[in-house]
Amino acid sequence: MISVILFMLYLNSWHQKQYFLDNIQYPLVELQGILQQQETEGWNNPQIVSNQLNLILDDLWYGTASHTFPSKGLSKEEMETIQKIASALNQLPTNSNYQLSTWTEEDIKKAQFVNQALIKAELKMENTISVDWDYFMAQCEILQQELLFINQP
């Protein structure tokens, strides 16, 4: 009976962490690809970036909101790291339900900075996405540290 309970607890923890791997890690990699594409194409359609940011920020909010299933699987340090990433990404324009975002040159520079931060954290399209939790959190820590400087000239 105890082994069944321990197994259930393990599965519960695995599912909580899997939320972040599925809903945050892969979309961050997609964001890097979208940012790279926009840079290549001269930022002709930055709303694509805004759309991806909306998805990521919504999932980050849900995943870190208190009393949600995924948030219960995070340590205090992991929660803070993920919240700081969300705060930094929230500085870029996002679309609302009724209006497309407007992008300035400063926003584009921040987006280019985010792209470089994602690349440094190995959250990029050219890499195989690891499903290892510790590796993902190491990527998040690198990303969070890089994003500390998003407002630097």
Tab-separated table of N, CA and C in Angstrom:
chain	number	residue	atom	x	y	z
A	1	MET	N	0.814	-1.191	0.000
A	1	MET	CA	0.000	0.000	0.000
A	1	MET	C	0.870	1.272	0.000
A	2	ILE	N	1.920	1.252	0.800
A	2	ILE	CA	2.800	2.418	0.872
A	2	ILE	C	3.486	2.648	-0.470
A	3	SER	N	3.887	1.565	-1.117
A	3	SER	CA	4.544	1.722	-2.419
A	3	SER	C	3.585	2.309	-3.453
A	4	VAL	N	2.311	1.985	-3.364
A	4	VAL	CA	1.316	2.559	-4.276
A	4	VAL	C	1.179	4.055	-4.024
A	5	ILE	N	1.146	4.446	-2.776
A	5	ILE	CA	1.034	5.870	-2.422
A	5	ILE	C	2.265	6.627	-2.897
A	6	LEU	N	3.441	6.055	-2.673
A	6	LEU	CA	4.672	6.708	-3.125
A	6	LEU	C	4.695	6.841	-4.646
A	7	PHE	N	4.242	5.805	-5.335
A	7	PHE	CA	4.182	5.861	-6.792
A	7	PHE	C	3.207	6.944	-7.253
A	8	MET	N	2.074	7.056	-6.589
A	8	MET	CA	1.082	8.090	-6.935
A	8	MET	C	1.665	9.488	-6.703
A	9	LEU	N	2.390	9.664	-5.619
A	9	LEU	CA	3.030	10.955	-5.352
A	9	LEU	C	4.069	11.278	-6.416
A	10	TYR	N	4.835	10.267	-6.824
A	10	TYR	CA	5.822	10.469	-7.877
A	10	TYR	C	5.143	10.887	-9.176
A	11	LEU	N	4.083	10.201	-9.555
A	11	LEU	CA	3.361	10.547	-10.784
A	11	LEU	C	2.782	11.949	-10.715
A	12	ASN	N	2.266	12.310	-9.559
A	12	ASN	CA	1.709	13.647	-9.381
A	12	ASN	C	2.787	14.703	-9.599
A	13	SER	N	3.943	14.508	-8.991
A	13	SER	CA	5.057	15.444	-9.157
A	13	SER	C	5.516	15.481	-10.609
A	14	TRP	N	5.581	14.320	-11.250
A	14	TRP	CA	6.001	14.257	-12.647
A	14	TRP	C	5.049	15.052	-13.526
A	15	HIS	N	3.750	14.903	-13.307
A	15	HIS	CA	2.765	15.625	-14.112
A	15	HIS	C	2.839	17.133	-13.873
A	16	GLN	N	3.117	17.532	-12.644
A	16	GLN	CA	3.249	18.955	-12.350
A	16	GLN	C	4.423	19.551	-13.117
A	17	LYS	N	5.529	18.863	-13.132
A	17	LYS	CA	6.703	19.363	-13.846
A	17	LYS	C	6.530	19.243	-15.356
A	18	GLN	N	5.824	18.221	-15.785
A	18	GLN	CA	5.585	18.034	-17.213
A	18	GLN	C	4.817	19.215	-17.803
A	19	TYR	N	3.969	19.847	-17.000
A	19	TYR	CA	3.239	21.029	-17.461
A	19	TYR	C	4.219	22.081	-17.978
A	20	PHE	N	5.277	22.341	-17.222
A	20	PHE	CA	6.248	23.366	-17.606
A	20	PHE	C	7.074	22.934	-18.812
A	21	LEU	N	7.401	21.661	-18.883
A	21	LEU	CA	8.154	21.180	-20.041
A	21	LEU	C	7.322	21.301	-21.314
A	22	ASP	N	6.053	20.947	-21.232
A	22	ASP	CA	5.184	20.985	-22.412
A	22	ASP	C	4.724	22.394	-22.770
A	23	ASN	N	4.374	23.182	-21.765
A	23	ASN	CA	3.731	24.472	-22.012
A	23	ASN	C	4.658	25.679	-21.919
A	24	ILE	N	5.874	25.476	-21.453
A	24	ILE	CA	6.816	26.598	-21.344
A	24	ILE	C	8.079	26.333	-22.161
A	25	GLN	N	8.726	25.202	-21.938
A	25	GLN	CA	10.000	24.943	-22.617
A	25	GLN	C	9.845	24.954	-24.137
A	26	TYR	N	8.952	24.154	-24.654
A	26	TYR	CA	8.787	24.084	-26.110
A	26	TYR	C	8.323	25.420	-26.695
A	27	PRO	N	7.341	26.117	-26.080
A	27	PRO	CA	6.966	27.434	-26.613
A	27	PRO	C	8.099	28.466	-26.564
A	28	LEU	N	8.998	28.365	-25.574
A	28	LEU	CA	10.149	29.273	-25.558
A	28	LEU	C	11.066	28.989	-26.747
A	29	VAL	N	11.243	27.717	-27.067
A	29	VAL	CA	12.042	27.352	-28.243
A	29	VAL	C	11.369	27.879	-29.507
A	30	GLU	N	10.052	27.734	-29.585
A	30	GLU	CA	9.316	28.279	-30.730
A	30	GLU	C	9.468	29.796	-30.803
A	31	LEU	N	9.438	30.453	-29.641
A	31	LEU	CA	9.613	31.908	-29.608
A	31	LEU	C	10.960	32.290	-30.200
A	32	GLN	N	12.000	31.545	-29.854
A	32	GLN	CA	13.316	31.848	-30.407
A	32	GLN	C	13.292	31.726	-31.922
A	33	GLY	N	12.654	30.703	-32.431
A	33	GLY	CA	12.559	30.543	-33.883
A	33	GLY	C	11.776	31.666	-34.542
A	34	ILE	N	10.712	32.095	-33.901
A	34	ILE	CA	9.900	33.201	-34.426
A	34	ILE	C	10.698	34.496	-34.405
A	35	LEU	N	11.417	34.738	-33.315
A	35	LEU	CA	12.245	35.948	-33.227
A	35	LEU	C	13.315	35.940	-34.313
A	36	GLN	N	13.947	34.793	-34.507
A	36	GLN	CA	14.977	34.678	-35.539
A	36	GLN	C	14.386	34.947	-36.918
A	37	GLN	N	13.212	34.401	-37.175
A	37	GLN	CA	12.547	34.611	-38.462
A	37	GLN	C	12.206	36.090	-38.671
A	38	GLN	N	11.715	36.746	-37.629
A	38	GLN	CA	11.371	38.161	-37.750
A	38	GLN	C	12.618	39.008	-38.004
A	39	GLU	N	13.719	38.673	-37.341
A	39	GLU	CA	14.971	39.396	-37.599
A	39	GLU	C	15.388	39.225	-39.052
A	40	THR	N	15.297	38.011	-39.551
A	40	THR	CA	15.678	37.724	-40.937
A	40	THR	C	14.795	38.478	-41.922
A	41	GLU	N	13.511	38.582	-41.613
A	41	GLU	CA	12.554	39.208	-42.529
A	41	GLU	C	12.346	40.698	-42.271
A	42	GLY	N	13.151	41.287	-41.404
A	42	GLY	CA	13.071	42.727	-41.176
A	42	GLY	C	11.893	43.175	-40.326
A	43	TRP	N	11.433	42.332	-39.443
A	43	TRP	CA	10.359	42.672	-38.509
A	43	TRP	C	9.097	43.149	-39.233
A	44	ASN	N	8.737	42.431	-40.311
A	44	ASN	CA	7.544	42.775	-41.080
A	44	ASN	C	6.251	42.419	-40.367
A	45	ASN	N	6.284	41.443	-39.463
A	45	ASN	CA	5.063	40.987	-38.809
A	45	ASN	C	5.334	40.638	-37.342
A	46	PRO	N	5.653	41.627	-36.511
A	46	PRO	CA	5.990	41.323	-35.120
A	46	PRO	C	4.806	40.812	-34.296
A	47	GLN	N	3.586	40.921	-34.838
A	47	GLN	CA	2.431	40.403	-34.111
A	47	GLN	C	2.527	38.892	-33.904
A	48	ILE	N	3.278	38.217	-34.784
A	48	ILE	CA	3.503	36.778	-34.592
A	48	ILE	C	4.247	36.554	-33.275
A	49	VAL	N	5.204	37.421	-32.989
A	49	VAL	CA	5.928	37.348	-31.715
A	49	VAL	C	4.953	37.593	-30.571
A	50	SER	N	4.112	38.607	-30.731
A	50	SER	CA	3.130	38.929	-29.689
A	50	SER	C	2.194	37.759	-29.426
A	51	ASN	N	1.761	37.085	-30.481
A	51	ASN	CA	0.880	35.925	-30.306
A	51	ASN	C	1.560	34.837	-29.480
A	52	GLN	N	2.820	34.546	-29.798
A	52	GLN	CA	3.551	33.519	-29.058
A	52	GLN	C	3.775	33.958	-27.617
A	53	LEU	N	4.082	35.231	-27.428
A	53	LEU	CA	4.258	35.744	-26.066
A	53	LEU	C	2.979	35.595	-25.257
A	54	ASN	N	1.835	35.876	-25.876
A	54	ASN	CA	0.562	35.714	-25.167
A	54	ASN	C	0.403	34.289	-24.653
A	55	LEU	N	0.698	33.322	-25.508
A	55	LEU	CA	0.576	31.920	-25.104
A	55	LEU	C	1.510	31.595	-23.940
A	56	ILE	N	2.752	32.021	-24.060
A	56	ILE	CA	3.742	31.731	-23.019
A	56	ILE	C	3.365	32.412	-21.713
A	57	LEU	N	3.026	33.689	-21.777
A	57	LEU	CA	2.708	34.431	-20.558
A	57	LEU	C	1.458	33.884	-19.877
A	58	ASP	N	0.462	33.483	-20.650
A	58	ASP	CA	-0.731	32.871	-20.052
A	58	ASP	C	-0.371	31.578	-19.332
A	59	ASP	N	0.458	30.757	-19.967
A	59	ASP	CA	0.854	29.498	-19.338
A	59	ASP	C	1.779	29.721	-18.142
A	60	LEU	N	2.643	30.721	-18.218
A	60	LEU	CA	3.485	31.056	-17.066
A	60	LEU	C	2.629	31.534	-15.900
A	61	TRP	N	1.654	32.366	-16.206
A	61	TRP	CA	0.775	32.863	-15.141
A	61	TRP	C	0.042	31.694	-14.486
A	62	TYR	N	-0.563	30.833	-15.301
A	62	TYR	CA	-1.296	29.697	-14.739
A	62	TYR	C	-0.358	28.774	-13.959
A	63	GLY	N	0.801	28.514	-14.501
A	63	GLY	CA	1.727	27.587	-13.864
A	63	GLY	C	2.303	28.081	-12.558
A	64	THR	N	2.335	29.392	-12.364
A	64	THR	CA	2.903	29.930	-11.129
A	64	THR	C	1.854	30.518	-10.196
A	65	ALA	N	0.606	30.564	-10.631
A	65	ALA	CA	-0.447	31.074	-9.748
A	65	ALA	C	-0.594	30.123	-8.565
A	66	SER	N	-0.800	30.689	-7.399
A	66	SER	CA	-0.916	29.841	-6.216
A	66	SER	C	-2.148	28.951	-6.320
A	67	HIS	N	-2.014	27.793	-5.779
A	67	HIS	CA	-3.084	26.799	-5.701
A	67	HIS	C	-3.464	26.197	-7.045
A	68	THR	N	-2.606	26.301	-8.054
A	68	THR	CA	-2.851	25.562	-9.285
A	68	THR	C	-2.050	24.272	-9.220
A	69	PHE	N	-2.474	23.297	-9.957
A	69	PHE	CA	-1.813	21.992	-9.939
A	69	PHE	C	-0.324	22.092	-10.265
A	70	PRO	N	0.080	22.787	-11.356
A	70	PRO	CA	1.518	22.827	-11.668
A	70	PRO	C	2.350	23.562	-10.621
A	71	SER	N	1.800	24.614	-10.020
A	71	SER	CA	2.596	25.430	-9.097
A	71	SER	C	3.024	24.655	-7.859
A	72	LYS	N	2.290	23.642	-7.506
A	72	LYS	CA	2.597	22.876	-6.297
A	72	LYS	C	3.841	22.006	-6.452
A	73	GLY	N	4.299	21.811	-7.677
A	73	GLY	CA	5.486	20.999	-7.904
A	73	GLY	C	6.779	21.787	-7.925
A	74	LEU	N	6.693	23.105	-7.772
A	74	LEU	CA	7.880	23.960	-7.853
A	74	LEU	C	8.447	24.272	-6.479
A	75	SER	N	9.764	24.315	-6.397
A	75	SER	CA	10.397	24.822	-5.183
A	75	SER	C	10.277	26.345	-5.190
A	76	LYS	N	10.593	26.957	-4.077
A	76	LYS	CA	10.525	28.423	-3.987
A	76	LYS	C	11.464	29.062	-5.011
A	77	GLU	N	12.666	28.524	-5.150
A	77	GLU	CA	13.649	29.069	-6.087
A	77	GLU	C	13.188	28.907	-7.532
A	78	GLU	N	12.624	27.744	-7.843
A	78	GLU	CA	12.115	27.517	-9.199
A	78	GLU	C	10.978	28.481	-9.520
A	79	MET	N	10.092	28.677	-8.551
A	79	MET	CA	8.972	29.600	-8.731
A	79	MET	C	9.485	31.013	-9.004
A	80	GLU	N	10.462	31.464	-8.222
A	80	GLU	CA	11.008	32.814	-8.406
A	80	GLU	C	11.671	32.961	-9.773
A	81	THR	N	12.409	31.968	-10.189
A	81	THR	CA	13.072	32.009	-11.497
A	81	THR	C	12.046	32.148	-12.607
A	82	ILE	N	11.019	31.330	-12.565
A	82	ILE	CA	9.995	31.359	-13.611
A	82	ILE	C	9.221	32.673	-13.581
A	83	GLN	N	8.931	33.190	-12.395
A	83	GLN	CA	8.222	34.469	-12.301
A	83	GLN	C	9.067	35.620	-12.844
A	84	LYS	N	10.375	35.573	-12.632
A	84	LYS	CA	11.250	36.624	-13.169
A	84	LYS	C	11.319	36.562	-14.692
A	85	ILE	N	11.295	35.367	-15.245
A	85	ILE	CA	11.250	35.230	-16.705
A	85	ILE	C	9.963	35.842	-17.232
A	86	ALA	N	8.856	35.536	-16.585
A	86	ALA	CA	7.563	36.087	-17.006
A	86	ALA	C	7.566	37.605	-16.933
A	87	SER	N	8.134	38.146	-15.882
A	87	SER	CA	8.193	39.600	-15.722
A	87	SER	C	9.000	40.248	-16.842
A	88	ALA	N	10.114	39.640	-17.201
A	88	ALA	CA	10.944	40.196	-18.280
A	88	ALA	C	10.234	40.089	-19.626
A	89	LEU	N	9.629	38.945	-19.908
A	89	LEU	CA	8.933	38.770	-21.187
A	89	LEU	C	7.715	39.681	-21.291
A	90	ASN	N	7.151	40.010	-20.161
A	90	ASN	CA	5.970	40.871	-20.132
A	90	ASN	C	6.285	42.299	-20.581
A	91	GLN	N	7.549	42.630	-20.733
A	91	GLN	CA	7.940	43.965	-21.198
A	91	GLN	C	7.771	44.122	-22.705
A	92	LEU	N	7.605	43.014	-23.412
A	92	LEU	CA	7.401	43.077	-24.858
A	92	LEU	C	5.914	43.235	-25.156
A	93	PRO	N	5.582	43.847	-26.294
A	93	PRO	CA	4.167	44.057	-26.628
A	93	PRO	C	3.428	42.737	-26.854
A	94	THR	N	2.236	42.663	-26.310
A	94	THR	CA	1.364	41.513	-26.536
A	94	THR	C	0.043	42.008	-27.111
A	95	ASN	N	-0.630	41.126	-27.805
A	95	ASN	CA	-1.924	41.475	-28.379
A	95	ASN	C	-3.001	41.369	-27.306
A	96	SER	N	-4.006	42.231	-27.406
A	96	SER	CA	-5.176	42.078	-26.549
A	96	SER	C	-6.250	41.371	-27.365
A	97	ASN	N	-7.368	41.118	-26.757
A	97	ASN	CA	-8.457	40.439	-27.476
A	97	ASN	C	-8.969	41.252	-28.657
A	98	TYR	N	-8.869	42.557	-28.577
A	98	TYR	CA	-9.494	43.411	-29.581
A	98	TYR	C	-8.523	44.285	-30.357
A	99	GLN	N	-7.239	44.142	-30.093
A	99	GLN	CA	-6.284	45.034	-30.746
A	99	GLN	C	-4.925	44.359	-30.895
A	100	LEU	N	-4.320	44.544	-32.060
A	100	LEU	CA	-2.966	44.058	-32.275
A	100	LEU	C	-1.977	44.978	-31.580
A	101	SER	N	-0.880	44.418	-31.165
A	101	SER	CA	0.149	45.207	-30.491
A	101	SER	C	0.827	46.158	-31.470
A	102	THR	N	1.386	47.194	-30.912
A	102	THR	CA	2.187	48.144	-31.679
A	102	THR	C	3.627	47.998	-31.210
A	103	TRP	N	4.534	47.845	-32.168
A	103	TRP	CA	5.938	47.635	-31.853
A	103	TRP	C	6.741	48.882	-32.185
A	104	THR	N	7.599	49.285	-31.234
A	104	THR	CA	8.512	50.405	-31.452
A	104	THR	C	9.914	49.847	-31.710
A	105	GLU	N	10.825	50.721	-32.069
A	105	GLU	CA	12.225	50.299	-32.244
A	105	GLU	C	12.791	49.755	-30.938
A	106	GLU	N	12.416	50.361	-29.820
A	106	GLU	CA	12.880	49.878	-28.518
A	106	GLU	C	12.357	48.462	-28.250
A	107	ASP	N	11.103	48.208	-28.609
A	107	ASP	CA	10.536	46.866	-28.439
A	107	ASP	C	11.291	45.845	-29.283
A	108	ILE	N	11.628	46.225	-30.494
A	108	ILE	CA	12.370	45.321	-31.379
A	108	ILE	C	13.749	45.023	-30.790
A	109	LYS	N	14.406	46.037	-30.232
A	109	LYS	CA	15.711	45.806	-29.596
A	109	LYS	C	15.581	44.854	-28.409
A	110	LYS	N	14.507	45.023	-27.618
A	110	LYS	CA	14.283	44.106	-26.496
A	110	LYS	C	14.026	42.690	-27.002
A	111	ALA	N	13.271	42.575	-28.073
A	111	ALA	CA	12.989	41.255	-28.644
A	111	ALA	C	14.277	40.606	-29.144
A	112	GLN	N	15.151	41.380	-29.754
A	112	GLN	CA	16.436	40.849	-30.203
A	112	GLN	C	17.276	40.404	-29.007
A	113	PHE	N	17.173	41.142	-27.920
A	113	PHE	CA	17.872	40.775	-26.693
A	113	PHE	C	17.323	39.454	-26.153
A	114	VAL	N	15.991	39.313	-26.156
A	114	VAL	CA	15.363	38.068	-25.709
A	114	VAL	C	15.829	36.907	-26.582
A	115	ASN	N	15.913	37.129	-27.876
A	115	ASN	CA	16.385	36.090	-28.788
A	115	ASN	C	17.787	35.626	-28.393
A	116	GLN	N	18.682	36.564	-28.139
A	116	GLN	CA	20.045	36.200	-27.746
A	116	GLN	C	20.061	35.485	-26.394
A	117	ALA	N	19.196	35.917	-25.472
A	117	ALA	CA	19.113	35.261	-24.164
A	117	ALA	C	18.623	33.822	-24.313
A	118	LEU	N	17.635	33.605	-25.173
A	118	LEU	CA	17.135	32.249	-25.422
A	118	LEU	C	18.230	31.369	-26.029
A	119	ILE	N	19.005	31.936	-26.935
A	119	ILE	CA	20.103	31.187	-27.551
A	119	ILE	C	21.150	30.817	-26.499
A	120	LYS	N	21.512	31.766	-25.627
A	120	LYS	CA	22.499	31.478	-24.580
A	120	LYS	C	22.005	30.400	-23.621
A	121	ALA	N	20.690	30.367	-23.407
A	121	ALA	CA	20.107	29.363	-22.512
A	121	ALA	C	19.877	28.028	-23.218
A	122	GLU	N	20.304	27.939	-24.482
A	122	GLU	CA	20.132	26.727	-25.292
A	122	GLU	C	18.657	26.403	-25.545
A	123	LEU	N	17.803	27.419	-25.491
A	123	LEU	CA	16.389	27.270	-25.840
A	123	LEU	C	16.226	27.784	-27.261
A	124	LYS	N	16.770	27.014	-28.199
A	124	LYS	CA	16.784	27.467	-29.587
A	124	LYS	C	16.369	26.337	-30.512
A	125	MET	N	15.935	26.738	-31.687
A	125	MET	CA	15.376	25.800	-32.652
A	125	MET	C	16.375	24.731	-33.094
A	126	GLU	N	17.651	25.042	-33.097
A	126	GLU	CA	18.650	24.101	-33.596
A	126	GLU	C	18.951	22.976	-32.615
A	127	ASN	N	18.468	23.054	-31.401
A	127	ASN	CA	18.776	22.056	-30.379
A	127	ASN	C	17.647	21.049	-30.233
A	128	THR	N	18.014	19.871	-29.790
A	128	THR	CA	17.017	18.886	-29.395
A	128	THR	C	16.486	19.298	-28.032
A	129	ILE	N	15.183	19.250	-27.878
A	129	ILE	CA	14.572	19.663	-26.615
A	129	ILE	C	14.678	18.516	-25.619
A	130	SER	N	15.334	18.780	-24.511
A	130	SER	CA	15.486	17.782	-23.457
A	130	SER	C	14.236	17.783	-22.581
A	131	VAL	N	13.828	16.616	-22.150
A	131	VAL	CA	12.680	16.533	-21.254
A	131	VAL	C	13.129	16.304	-19.812
A	132	ASP	N	14.370	16.619	-19.531
A	132	ASP	CA	14.919	16.482	-18.191
A	132	ASP	C	14.618	17.745	-17.388
A	133	TRP	N	13.976	17.594	-16.251
A	133	TRP	CA	13.556	18.738	-15.442
A	133	TRP	C	14.742	19.578	-14.980
A	134	ASP	N	15.773	18.946	-14.460
A	134	ASP	CA	16.924	19.698	-13.955
A	134	ASP	C	17.607	20.485	-15.073
A	135	TYR	N	17.689	19.890	-16.246
A	135	TYR	CA	18.283	20.590	-17.388
A	135	TYR	C	17.427	21.795	-17.775
A	136	PHE	N	16.109	21.616	-17.796
A	136	PHE	CA	15.213	22.727	-18.114
A	136	PHE	C	15.349	23.847	-17.092
A	137	MET	N	15.432	23.515	-15.815
A	137	MET	CA	15.569	24.561	-14.798
A	137	MET	C	16.921	25.261	-14.923
A	138	ALA	N	17.958	24.540	-15.321
A	138	ALA	CA	19.256	25.185	-15.570
A	138	ALA	C	19.124	26.166	-16.734
A	139	GLN	N	18.381	25.776	-17.772
A	139	GLN	CA	18.122	26.692	-18.891
A	139	GLN	C	17.360	27.926	-18.405
A	140	CYS	N	16.371	27.713	-17.551
A	140	CYS	CA	15.581	28.832	-17.023
A	140	CYS	C	16.443	29.781	-16.203
A	141	GLU	N	17.357	29.235	-15.418
A	141	GLU	CA	18.240	30.081	-14.615
A	141	GLU	C	19.136	30.931	-15.510
A	142	ILE	N	19.672	30.340	-16.567
A	142	ILE	CA	20.493	31.106	-17.513
A	142	ILE	C	19.644	32.181	-18.173
A	143	LEU	N	18.455	31.811	-18.630
A	143	LEU	CA	17.565	32.773	-19.281
A	143	LEU	C	17.208	33.908	-18.337
A	144	GLN	N	16.866	33.573	-17.120
A	144	GLN	CA	16.501	34.602	-16.136
A	144	GLN	C	17.668	35.544	-15.878
A	145	GLN	N	18.865	35.013	-15.757
A	145	GLN	CA	20.045	35.856	-15.532
A	145	GLN	C	20.302	36.771	-16.722
A	146	GLU	N	20.160	36.255	-17.919
A	146	GLU	CA	20.356	37.072	-19.125
A	146	GLU	C	19.294	38.165	-19.224
A	147	LEU	N	18.062	37.835	-18.880
A	147	LEU	CA	16.966	38.800	-19.012
A	147	LEU	C	17.022	39.914	-17.974
A	148	LEU	N	17.881	39.764	-16.971
A	148	LEU	CA	18.051	40.850	-16.001
A	148	LEU	C	18.506	42.136	-16.684
A	149	PHE	N	19.161	41.993	-17.821
A	149	PHE	CA	19.751	43.140	-18.510
A	149	PHE	C	18.914	43.616	-19.691
A	150	ILE	N	17.644	43.246	-19.749
A	150	ILE	CA	16.802	43.589	-20.889
A	150	ILE	C	16.630	45.097	-21.052
A	151	ASN	N	16.734	45.844	-19.982
A	151	ASN	CA	16.549	47.297	-20.059
A	151	ASN	C	17.853	48.072	-20.197
A	152	GLN	N	18.968	47.352	-20.302
A	152	GLN	CA	20.261	48.013	-20.484
A	152	GLN	C	20.390	48.491	-21.927
A	153	PRO	N	21.033	49.631	-22.138
A	153	PRO	CA	21.206	50.108	-23.529
A	153	PRO	C	22.140	49.232	-24.337
